[in-house]
Amino acid sequence: MSDPRQPGTPDPEQPGGPGGPGDPGEPEDWEEPGGPEEREPAGVRGPEPGPTGATDAASDRGTGWAAGRAADREEGRGPGVDAGPPAPAPGAARRTLDAFRASPYFPATVITLILAVAAALFAGSYVFAMADPSPHHIPTAVVADGPRAGREERREFVTALEQRLGSSLDQRRYDSYAAAKEALEAQEVFAILRLTRARGVELYVASAAGSSVARLLRETAPRVGRSVGVDVTVRDLKPLDRGDPRGLALFYISLAAVITGFIGAIQLSVHARGLDPLERMGVTAAYALLGGFAITAVVDWVLGSVDLPFVHSWMILAFTMFTSGMVFTMFNTLIGRWAMLPTWGLMVLLGNPSSGGAVSWPLLPSPLGVIGRWLPPGASVNAQHTAVYFPGHPQVQPYLTLAGWSVLSCTVFWIWRHRHPGGRADAS
C-alpha cells in the first residue's frame, strides 16, 4: 500500500522527528537564563529589536509603568480598588457660593432673615414699652394752702402713694392753686395735689395730657388714702372726648401719618423713579397734604371720634407725612435699596412706642421717655394733644422737631442727589 502521508511530511515515529523517539524536546527542568526572577510574565513580550536606543527606551517605560502600579497599590488607587467619590475640584465651593450670590435665592434668603429679625424687634419694642407700663417720675404740683393741722397725715399719704406706685412723685411746690393749674394747662405737670383740709387731699388730673397717668392716679390714690386714713377726692380737669375714652385716637392718626408717609416715598422710588429731586419733594408734599386731609376728615367728619381743630390737625398730619417721606428719601440716597431698614427702625421700632401716644412719657422706660419727644412720631402726637386739648398753651418744641428732621432729610437728599436711584437718566 502506498503511504498516505504527503511527501516531506515528518513522521513522528521516525527517530529524530518532531515529537518522535529521537526528539529530545524541552526538558521539564529547563529554565531561561537569568532564573525565575527575571522571567517575563505570561502574555508580556519583551522589547522587540529595533533601532538604536529603542530597546532602552522601552525598558525605561516598562520600569516606570511598574513603579506607577506599585504606587497606586500603596495609595489605594488603580483597577479593582474603591477610591470613593472624586475629590471636588479646587475652587468648586467658591464657584458654588458665587453662583448662589448671583441667583435670586440670595436676596430672597437675606430678606427672609431680615423680616424674621424685624418681626421680633417690632413685637419686642412694643411689648417692652407698652405691655406693663410702670411710673418713674411723675411731675406733680403740690399746693399746701390748707390748715397746718393734719399736715403729717398728708405727708404720710404722699409717701404711701409713692410706694404704691413704685416711683417717686416729682413734687413741684406752688403757692396757689391758680399757679398750679396754669402749670397743668402748659403740660408742665400731670397732676395737682392740693392739701386743703385737715385730713383731706384733692387730686386733680388731666387725662388729655396723659390718659395712662391719669388713670393710674385715679385708681391708686383713693386706695392709698383709705389705708392711711386720709380722704381723697379726684377730679379730672382735662377729660378726653367721649368718642376717645382711652385717648388713643390722636396716637392712631399720627401713626397713620408716619407709616403712609414713608410708604408713599417707597412707592415713588419704585413706580416714579424718573422724578427729579425738586419734583420728588414736590410730589411728597402733595401726597402729604392730601393724605393729612383724608385722615382728618375721616376721624372728625365721618367717625366723630375727636373734635379736631380741622385745619390745625390737618397741617400737623401733613407735616408729619412729609417728614416721614423725606426721611426715607434721605436713607434711600445714602444706602440705596436697604433704606427701609433704618426708616422702619427709626419711625416704627423706636419712634412709635416712645411717642407718648399709647403710654404717657412718665410711664415709659426712662430712655424712651427722653428720646421719644425728639423723634417725628412723638413730636406729632405732642403737637396734636396740644392743638386739641390745650390750644391756649401752644408748644414750639414739637414743630421744631418736625422741622429739624425735614430740613435734615431734604438737605442730605439735595447734596447727594446724584447718589439717589432716581431721576431722568436712571429712568431711561
GROMACS .gro file of C-alpha atoms in nm:
model
  428
    1MET     CA    1   0.000   0.000   0.000
    2SER     CA    2   0.109   0.344  -0.066
    3ASP     CA    3   0.192   0.578   0.226
    4PRO     CA    4  -0.097   0.823   0.274
    5ARG     CA    5   0.134   1.089   0.406
    6GLN     CA    6   0.235   1.361   0.175
    7PRO     CA    7   0.592   1.376   0.066
    8GLY     CA    8   0.801   1.580   0.308
    9THR     CA    9   0.566   1.524   0.600
   10PRO     CA   10   0.774   1.431   0.902
   11ASP     CA   11   0.697   1.102   1.062
   12PRO     CA   12   0.652   1.132   1.432
   13GLU     CA   13   0.751   0.769   1.472
   14GLN     CA   14   1.079   0.811   1.296
   15PRO     CA   15   1.383   0.869   1.503
   16GLY     CA   16   1.469   1.233   1.509
   17GLY     CA   17   1.122   1.352   1.404
   18PRO     CA   18   0.946   1.619   1.597
   19GLY     CA   19   0.793   1.459   1.897
   20GLY     CA   20   0.939   1.128   1.796
   21PRO     CA   21   1.159   0.891   1.995
   22GLY     CA   22   1.471   1.064   1.886
   23ASP     CA   23   1.346   1.421   1.953
   24PRO     CA   24   1.499   1.548   2.275
   25GLY     CA   25   1.221   1.821   2.315
   26GLU     CA   26   1.245   2.065   2.614
   27PRO     CA   27   1.344   1.910   2.942
   28GLU     CA   28   1.098   1.976   3.226
   29ASP     CA   29   1.361   2.139   3.446
   30TRP     CA   30   1.487   2.375   3.181
   31GLU     CA   31   1.496   2.748   3.281
   32GLU     CA   32   1.558   3.062   3.088
   33PRO     CA   33   1.882   3.239   3.151
   34GLY     CA   34   1.862   3.465   3.447
   35GLY     CA   35   1.646   3.241   3.667
   36PRO     CA   36   1.279   3.256   3.753
   37GLU     CA   37   1.302   3.605   3.896
   38GLU     CA   38   1.388   3.759   3.560
   39ARG     CA   39   1.141   3.564   3.356
   40GLU     CA   40   0.882   3.777   3.177
   41PRO     CA   41   0.524   3.732   3.294
   42ALA     CA   42   0.295   3.536   3.070
   43GLY     CA   43   0.146   3.740   2.793
   44VAL     CA   44   0.407   4.014   2.823
   45ARG     CA   45   0.654   4.034   2.542
   46GLY     CA   46   0.990   4.184   2.578
   47PRO     CA   47   1.101   4.470   2.366
   48GLU     CA   48   1.141   4.395   2.001
   49PRO     CA   49   1.473   4.466   1.846
   50GLY     CA   50   1.466   4.799   1.678
   51PRO     CA   51   1.675   5.100   1.607
   52THR     CA   52   1.948   5.203   1.838
   53GLY     CA   53   1.812   5.313   2.178
   54ALA     CA   54   1.460   5.178   2.119
   55THR     CA   55   1.519   4.882   2.343
   56ASP     CA   56   1.648   5.100   2.624
   57ALA     CA   57   1.353   5.341   2.594
   58ALA     CA   58   1.102   5.056   2.604
   59SER     CA   59   1.280   4.915   2.907
   60ASP     CA   60   1.257   5.253   3.080
   61ARG     CA   61   0.886   5.276   3.003
   62GLY     CA   62   0.827   4.931   3.144
   63THR     CA   63   1.016   5.019   3.459
   64GLY     CA   64   0.815   5.344   3.504
   65TRP     CA   65   0.486   5.161   3.446
   66ALA     CA   66   0.570   4.905   3.711
   67ALA     CA   67   0.669   5.173   3.961
   68GLY     CA   68   0.343   5.365   3.899
   69ARG     CA   69   0.136   5.050   3.954
   70ALA     CA   70   0.317   4.985   4.279
   71ALA     CA   71   0.249   5.341   4.399
   72ASP     CA   72  -0.120   5.306   4.305
   73ARG     CA   73  -0.147   4.987   4.509
   74GLU     CA   74   0.010   5.156   4.810
   75GLU     CA   75  -0.225   5.459   4.792
   76GLY     CA   76  -0.541   5.256   4.725
   77ARG     CA   77  -0.579   5.355   4.359
   78GLY     CA   78  -0.598   5.164   4.041
   79PRO     CA   79  -0.823   4.894   3.891
   80GLY     CA   80  -1.021   4.697   4.144
   81VAL     CA   81  -0.968   4.949   4.424
   82ASP     CA   82  -1.267   5.155   4.555
   83ALA     CA   83  -1.131   5.511   4.567
   84GLY     CA   84  -1.464   5.670   4.689
   85PRO     CA   85  -1.621   5.980   4.540
   86PRO     CA   86  -1.388   6.204   4.344
   87ALA     CA   87  -1.244   6.497   4.535
   88PRO     CA   88  -1.400   6.833   4.440
   89ALA     CA   89  -1.205   7.039   4.202
   90PRO     CA   90  -1.010   7.325   4.355
   91GLY     CA   91  -1.237   7.634   4.388
   92ALA     CA   92  -1.563   7.440   4.346
   93ALA     CA   93  -1.702   7.566   4.678
   94ARG     CA   94  -1.616   7.924   4.585
   95ARG     CA   95  -1.785   7.886   4.247
   96THR     CA   96  -2.095   7.741   4.414
   97LEU     CA   97  -2.111   8.034   4.656
   98ASP     CA   98  -2.065   8.285   4.375
   99ALA     CA   99  -2.342   8.118   4.176
  100PHE     CA  100  -2.575   8.134   4.480
  101ARG     CA  101  -2.500   8.501   4.534
  102ALA     CA  102  -2.571   8.574   4.169
  103SER     CA  103  -2.904   8.388   4.183
  104PRO     CA  104  -3.238   8.532   4.308
  105TYR     CA  105  -3.221   8.294   4.604
  106PHE     CA  106  -2.954   8.503   4.778
  107PRO     CA  107  -3.160   8.826   4.816
  108ALA     CA  108  -3.463   8.613   4.898
  109THR     CA  109  -3.270   8.446   5.180
  110VAL     CA  110  -3.139   8.779   5.310
  111ILE     CA  111  -3.488   8.933   5.308
  112THR     CA  112  -3.630   8.629   5.488
  113LEU     CA  113  -3.375   8.665   5.766
  114ILE     CA  114  -3.425   9.041   5.789
  115LEU     CA  115  -3.803   9.004   5.814
  116ALA     CA  116  -3.766   8.749   6.092
  117VAL     CA  117  -3.542   8.984   6.291
  118ALA     CA  118  -3.768   9.283   6.217
  119ALA     CA  119  -4.076   9.093   6.338
  120ALA     CA  120  -3.903   9.001   6.663
  121LEU     CA  121  -3.781   9.358   6.720
  122PHE     CA  122  -4.122   9.503   6.633
  123ALA     CA  123  -4.301   9.284   6.885
  124GLY     CA  124  -4.030   9.326   7.146
  125SER     CA  125  -4.020   9.705   7.127
  126TYR     CA  126  -4.397   9.744   7.168
  127VAL     CA  127  -4.424   9.486   7.446
  128PHE     CA  128  -4.127   9.637   7.628
  129ALA     CA  129  -4.275   9.987   7.616
  130MET     CA  130  -4.649   9.922   7.650
  131ALA     CA  131  -4.732   9.582   7.796
  132ASP     CA  132  -4.661   9.665   8.160
  133PRO     CA  133  -4.602  10.041   8.197
  134SER     CA  134  -4.471  10.149   8.533
  135PRO     CA  135  -4.429  10.506   8.656
  136HIS     CA  136  -4.086  10.654   8.707
  137HIS     CA  137  -4.102  11.025   8.782
  138ILE     CA  138  -4.442  11.189   8.758
  139PRO     CA  139  -4.426  11.571   8.763
  140THR     CA  140  -4.683  11.671   9.024
  141ALA     CA  141  -4.778  12.016   9.152
  142VAL     CA  142  -4.824  12.040   9.528
  143VAL     CA  143  -5.029  12.322   9.679
  144ALA     CA  144  -5.029  12.343  10.059
  145ASP     CA  145  -5.290  12.612  10.116
  146GLY     CA  146  -5.480  12.420  10.384
  147PRO     CA  147  -5.456  12.435  10.763
  148ARG     CA  148  -5.144  12.319  10.942
  149ALA     CA  149  -5.346  12.057  11.125
  150GLY     CA  150  -5.315  11.716  10.960
  151ARG     CA  151  -5.003  11.809  10.764
  152GLU     CA  152  -4.826  11.500  10.896
  153GLU     CA  153  -5.109  11.273  10.773
  154ARG     CA  154  -5.097  11.436  10.431
  155ARG     CA  155  -4.721  11.385  10.411
  156GLU     CA  156  -4.775  11.023  10.506
  157PHE     CA  157  -5.028  10.994  10.222
  158VAL     CA  158  -4.776  11.123   9.965
  159THR     CA  159  -4.512  10.879  10.086
  160ALA     CA  160  -4.755  10.587  10.076
  161LEU     CA  161  -4.867  10.689   9.725
  162GLU     CA  162  -4.508  10.686   9.601
  163GLN     CA  163  -4.452  10.343   9.749
  164ARG     CA  164  -4.770  10.206   9.592
  165LEU     CA  165  -4.679  10.347   9.251
  166GLY     CA  166  -4.324  10.215   9.279
  167SER     CA  167  -4.182  10.553   9.182
  168SER     CA  168  -4.125  10.898   9.318
  169LEU     CA  169  -4.354  11.190   9.253
  170ASP     CA  170  -4.160  11.481   9.110
  171GLN     CA  171  -4.313  11.729   9.356
  172ARG     CA  172  -4.312  12.092   9.249
  173ARG     CA  173  -4.431  12.343   9.505
  174TYR     CA  174  -4.674  12.618   9.405
  175ASP     CA  175  -4.807  12.897   9.624
  176SER     CA  176  -5.158  12.885   9.485
  177TYR     CA  177  -5.397  12.656   9.309
  178ALA     CA  178  -5.422  12.901   9.017
  179ALA     CA  179  -5.047  12.881   8.955
  180ALA     CA  180  -5.057  12.501   8.973
  181LYS     CA  181  -5.348  12.487   8.729
  182GLU     CA  182  -5.157  12.710   8.488
  183ALA     CA  183  -4.867  12.461   8.501
  184LEU     CA  184  -5.111  12.178   8.428
  185GLU     CA  185  -5.250  12.368   8.127
  186ALA     CA  186  -4.897  12.417   7.999
  187GLN     CA  187  -4.835  12.041   8.040
  188GLU     CA  188  -4.552  12.105   8.282
  189VAL     CA  189  -4.713  11.875   8.539
  190PHE     CA  190  -4.952  11.579   8.508
  191ALA     CA  191  -5.139  11.619   8.839
  192ILE     CA  192  -5.207  11.857   9.126
  193LEU     CA  193  -5.210  11.759   9.492
  194ARG     CA  194  -5.398  12.020   9.691
  195LEU     CA  195  -5.374  11.988  10.066
  196THR     CA  196  -5.681  12.189  10.163
  197ARG     CA  197  -5.841  12.016  10.457
  198ALA     CA  198  -5.717  11.885  10.787
  199ARG     CA  199  -5.748  11.523  10.688
  200GLY     CA  200  -5.820  11.551  10.318
  201VAL     CA  201  -5.641  11.576   9.984
  202GLU     CA  202  -5.773  11.692   9.648
  203LEU     CA  203  -5.608  11.526   9.347
  204TYR     CA  204  -5.652  11.692   9.007
  205VAL     CA  205  -5.550  11.500   8.694
  206ALA     CA  206  -5.555  11.577   8.322
  207SER     CA  207  -5.647  11.279   8.106
  208ALA     CA  208  -5.581  11.484   7.794
  209ALA     CA  209  -5.218  11.537   7.899
  210GLY     CA  210  -5.164  11.168   7.969
  211SER     CA  211  -5.456  10.929   7.992
  212SER     CA  212  -5.250  10.640   8.128
  213VAL     CA  213  -5.100  10.855   8.406
  214ALA     CA  214  -5.442  10.999   8.497
  215ARG     CA  215  -5.600  10.654   8.505
  216LEU     CA  216  -5.321  10.519   8.725
  217LEU     CA  217  -5.351  10.806   8.976
  218ARG     CA  218  -5.729  10.794   8.973
  219GLU     CA  219  -5.728  10.424   9.062
  220THR     CA  220  -5.441  10.424   9.311
  221ALA     CA  221  -5.485  10.742   9.517
  222PRO     CA  222  -5.821  10.655   9.683
  223ARG     CA  223  -5.697  10.314   9.793
  224VAL     CA  224  -5.385  10.466   9.942
  225GLY     CA  225  -5.593  10.733  10.118
  226ARG     CA  226  -5.813  10.473  10.283
  227SER     CA  227  -5.505  10.281  10.403
  228VAL     CA  228  -5.362  10.588  10.584
  229GLY     CA  229  -5.689  10.744  10.691
  230VAL     CA  230  -5.688  11.038  10.451
  231ASP     CA  231  -5.994  11.137  10.248
  232VAL     CA  232  -5.900  11.170   9.877
  233THR     CA  233  -6.112  11.347   9.616
  234VAL     CA  234  -6.016  11.302   9.249
  235ARG     CA  235  -6.119  11.543   8.973
  236ASP     CA  236  -6.031  11.543   8.603
  237LEU     CA  237  -5.959  11.893   8.480
  238LYS     CA  238  -5.898  11.790   8.118
  239PRO     CA  239  -6.115  11.491   8.032
  240LEU     CA  240  -6.094  11.318   7.696
  241ASP     CA  241  -6.363  11.333   7.429
  242ARG     CA  242  -6.644  11.083   7.469
  243GLY     CA  243  -6.556  10.920   7.138
  244ASP     CA  244  -6.200  10.856   7.259
  245PRO     CA  245  -6.222  10.742   7.623
  246ARG     CA  246  -5.874  10.587   7.627
  247GLY     CA  247  -5.703  10.872   7.446
  248LEU     CA  248  -5.571  10.660   7.160
  249ALA     CA  249  -5.730  10.840   6.865
  250LEU     CA  250  -5.454  11.101   6.838
  251PHE     CA  251  -5.191  10.828   6.859
  252TYR     CA  252  -5.356  10.633   6.577
  253ILE     CA  253  -5.388  10.929   6.341
  254SER     CA  254  -5.022  11.016   6.400
  255LEU     CA  255  -4.925  10.653   6.342
  256ALA     CA  256  -5.119  10.654   6.014
  257ALA     CA  257  -4.941  10.969   5.901
  258VAL     CA  258  -4.597  10.829   5.986
  259ILE     CA  259  -4.641  10.494   5.811
  260THR     CA  260  -4.820  10.620   5.500
  261GLY     CA  261  -4.560  10.896   5.474
  262PHE     CA  262  -4.265  10.666   5.416
  263ILE     CA  263  -4.471  10.407   5.226
  264GLY     CA  264  -4.556  10.682   4.978
  265ALA     CA  265  -4.187  10.761   4.935
  266ILE     CA  266  -4.114  10.391   4.878
  267GLN     CA  267  -4.376  10.374   4.606
  268LEU     CA  268  -4.234  10.683   4.438
  269SER     CA  269  -3.890  10.523   4.431
  270VAL     CA  270  -4.037  10.214   4.264
  271HIS     CA  271  -4.303  10.349   4.028
  272ALA     CA  272  -4.188  10.709   3.969
  273ARG     CA  273  -3.812  10.676   3.953
  274GLY     CA  274  -3.789  10.938   3.681
  275LEU     CA  275  -3.878  11.224   3.916
  276ASP     CA  276  -3.603  11.482   3.957
  277PRO     CA  277  -3.513  11.594   4.311
  278LEU     CA  278  -3.736  11.903   4.319
  279GLU     CA  279  -4.019  11.708   4.159
  280ARG     CA  280  -3.981  11.429   4.414
  281MET     CA  281  -4.000  11.672   4.706
  282GLY     CA  282  -4.299  11.842   4.545
  283VAL     CA  283  -4.489  11.515   4.498
  284THR     CA  284  -4.406  11.415   4.855
  285ALA     CA  285  -4.557  11.741   4.980
  286ALA     CA  286  -4.863  11.688   4.759
  287TYR     CA  287  -4.948  11.340   4.884
  288ALA     CA  288  -4.876  11.459   5.241
  289LEU     CA  289  -5.132  11.737   5.209
  290LEU     CA  290  -5.392  11.510   5.054
  291GLY     CA  291  -5.327  11.227   5.299
  292GLY     CA  292  -5.343  11.458   5.600
  293PHE     CA  293  -5.675  11.596   5.480
  294ALA     CA  294  -5.816  11.245   5.432
  295ILE     CA  295  -5.715  11.132   5.782
  296THR     CA  296  -5.859  11.443   5.947
  297ALA     CA  297  -6.186  11.421   5.753
  298VAL     CA  298  -6.243  11.055   5.839
  299VAL     CA  299  -6.171  11.093   6.212
  300ASP     CA  300  -6.356  11.421   6.260
  301TRP     CA  301  -6.634  11.434   6.000
  302VAL     CA  302  -6.710  11.067   5.935
  303LEU     CA  303  -6.641  10.895   6.270
  304GLY     CA  304  -6.674  11.193   6.503
  305SER     CA  305  -6.431  11.032   6.748
  306VAL     CA  306  -6.248  11.353   6.834
  307ASP     CA  307  -6.347  11.714   6.783
  308LEU     CA  308  -6.036  11.819   6.593
  309PRO     CA  309  -5.938  12.176   6.507
  310PHE     CA  310  -5.961  12.076   6.143
  311VAL     CA  311  -5.704  12.296   5.969
  312HIS     CA  312  -5.455  12.279   6.255
  313SER     CA  313  -5.469  11.898   6.283
  314TRP     CA  314  -5.460  11.868   5.905
  315MET     CA  315  -5.138  12.070   5.883
  316ILE     CA  316  -4.977  11.868   6.165
  317LEU     CA  317  -5.058  11.541   5.988
  318ALA     CA  318  -4.938  11.675   5.654
  319PHE     CA  319  -4.614  11.795   5.815
  320THR     CA  320  -4.571  11.450   5.973
  321MET     CA  321  -4.629  11.267   5.644
  322PHE     CA  322  -4.387  11.491   5.457
  323THR     CA  323  -4.118  11.447   5.723
  324SER     CA  324  -4.161  11.070   5.725
  325GLY     CA  325  -4.144  11.051   5.346
  326MET     CA  326  -3.831  11.264   5.328
  327VAL     CA  327  -3.662  11.060   5.600
  328PHE     CA  328  -3.697  10.752   5.379
  329THR     CA  329  -3.575  10.951   5.077
  330MET     CA  330  -3.269  11.059   5.275
  331PHE     CA  331  -3.184  10.700   5.367
  332ASN     CA  332  -3.255  10.590   5.009
  333THR     CA  333  -2.998  10.843   4.894
  334LEU     CA  334  -2.739  10.725   5.144
  335ILE     CA  335  -2.774  10.345   5.135
  336GLY     CA  336  -2.994  10.270   4.835
  337ARG     CA  337  -3.237   9.982   4.834
  338TRP     CA  338  -3.187   9.899   5.203
  339ALA     CA  339  -3.330  10.236   5.311
  340MET     CA  340  -3.637  10.065   5.452
  341LEU     CA  341  -3.435   9.921   5.741
  342PRO     CA  342  -3.325  10.244   5.914
  343THR     CA  343  -3.656  10.412   5.830
  344TRP     CA  344  -3.855  10.130   5.991
  345GLY     CA  345  -3.622  10.122   6.289
  346LEU     CA  346  -3.637  10.498   6.348
  347MET     CA  347  -4.006  10.557   6.286
  348VAL     CA  348  -4.176  10.233   6.391
  349LEU     CA  349  -3.949  10.033   6.622
  350LEU     CA  350  -3.824  10.333   6.820
  351GLY     CA  351  -4.043  10.631   6.737
  352ASN     CA  352  -4.397  10.500   6.782
  353PRO     CA  353  -4.357  10.314   7.114
  354SER     CA  354  -4.179  10.616   7.263
  355SER     CA  355  -4.419  10.876   7.122
  356GLY     CA  356  -4.627  10.902   7.440
  357GLY     CA  357  -4.948  10.838   7.248
  358ALA     CA  358  -5.040  10.495   7.382
  359VAL     CA  359  -4.841  10.521   7.706
  360SER     CA  360  -4.758  10.859   7.856
  361TRP     CA  361  -4.391  10.955   7.887
  362PRO     CA  362  -4.376  10.929   8.269
  363LEU     CA  363  -4.475  10.561   8.239
  364LEU     CA  364  -4.225  10.472   7.967
  365PRO     CA  365  -3.879  10.330   8.037
  366SER     CA  366  -3.655  10.629   8.104
  367PRO     CA  367  -3.452  10.626   7.776
  368LEU     CA  368  -3.767  10.603   7.563
  369GLY     CA  369  -3.935  10.882   7.756
  370VAL     CA  370  -3.642  11.111   7.678
  371ILE     CA  371  -3.581  11.010   7.317
  372GLY     CA  372  -3.943  10.987   7.205
  373ARG     CA  373  -4.031  11.353   7.208
  374TRP     CA  374  -3.737  11.434   6.976
  375LEU     CA  375  -3.847  11.192   6.702
  376PRO     CA  376  -4.114  11.267   6.440
  377PRO     CA  377  -4.385  11.031   6.582
  378GLY     CA  378  -4.353  11.177   6.933
  379ALA     CA  379  -4.350  11.532   6.803
  380SER     CA  380  -4.664  11.466   6.600
  381VAL     CA  381  -4.853  11.317   6.897
  382ASN     CA  382  -4.745  11.603   7.123
  383ALA     CA  383  -4.850  11.865   6.870
  384GLN     CA  384  -5.193  11.702   6.828
  385HIS     CA  385  -5.251  11.683   7.205
  386THR     CA  386  -5.169  12.050   7.242
  387ALA     CA  387  -5.382  12.157   6.947
  388VAL     CA  388  -5.689  11.958   7.057
  389TYR     CA  389  -5.687  11.992   7.437
  390PHE     CA  390  -5.453  12.280   7.523
  391PRO     CA  391  -5.500  12.538   7.246
  392GLY     CA  392  -5.429  12.827   7.480
  393HIS     CA  393  -5.079  12.698   7.558
  394PRO     CA  394  -4.910  12.613   7.227
  395GLN     CA  395  -4.570  12.447   7.236
  396VAL     CA  396  -4.288  12.516   6.995
  397GLN     CA  397  -4.079  12.205   7.056
  398PRO     CA  398  -4.293  11.957   6.852
  399TYR     CA  399  -4.287  12.180   6.545
  400LEU     CA  400  -3.916  12.244   6.577
  401THR     CA  401  -3.860  11.868   6.593
  402LEU     CA  402  -4.060  11.802   6.276
  403ALA     CA  403  -3.896  12.096   6.101
  404GLY     CA  404  -3.549  11.979   6.203
  405TRP     CA  405  -3.599  11.629   6.063
  406SER     CA  406  -3.750  11.769   5.743
  407VAL     CA  407  -3.465  12.015   5.685
  408LEU     CA  408  -3.204  11.749   5.760
  409SER     CA  409  -3.363  11.498   5.523
  410CYS     CA  410  -3.411  11.746   5.239
  411THR     CA  411  -3.058  11.880   5.277
  412VAL     CA  412  -2.896  11.538   5.267
  413PHE     CA  413  -3.111  11.440   4.969
  414TRP     CA  414  -3.025  11.757   4.779
  415ILE     CA  415  -2.650  11.749   4.846
  416TRP     CA  416  -2.613  11.383   4.749
  417ARG     CA  417  -2.895  11.374   4.492
  418HIS     CA  418  -2.659  11.222   4.237
  419ARG     CA  419  -2.650  10.908   4.454
  420HIS     CA  420  -3.027  10.872   4.468
  421PRO     CA  421  -3.151  10.582   4.248
  422GLY     CA  422  -3.387  10.804   4.052
  423GLY     CA  423  -3.408  11.089   3.804
  424ARG     CA  424  -3.443  11.111   3.429
  425ALA     CA  425  -3.109  10.945   3.347
  426ASP     CA  426  -3.169  10.641   3.567
  427ALA     CA  427  -3.525  10.603   3.445
  428SER     CA  428  -3.411  10.598   3.083
   0.00000   0.00000   0.00000
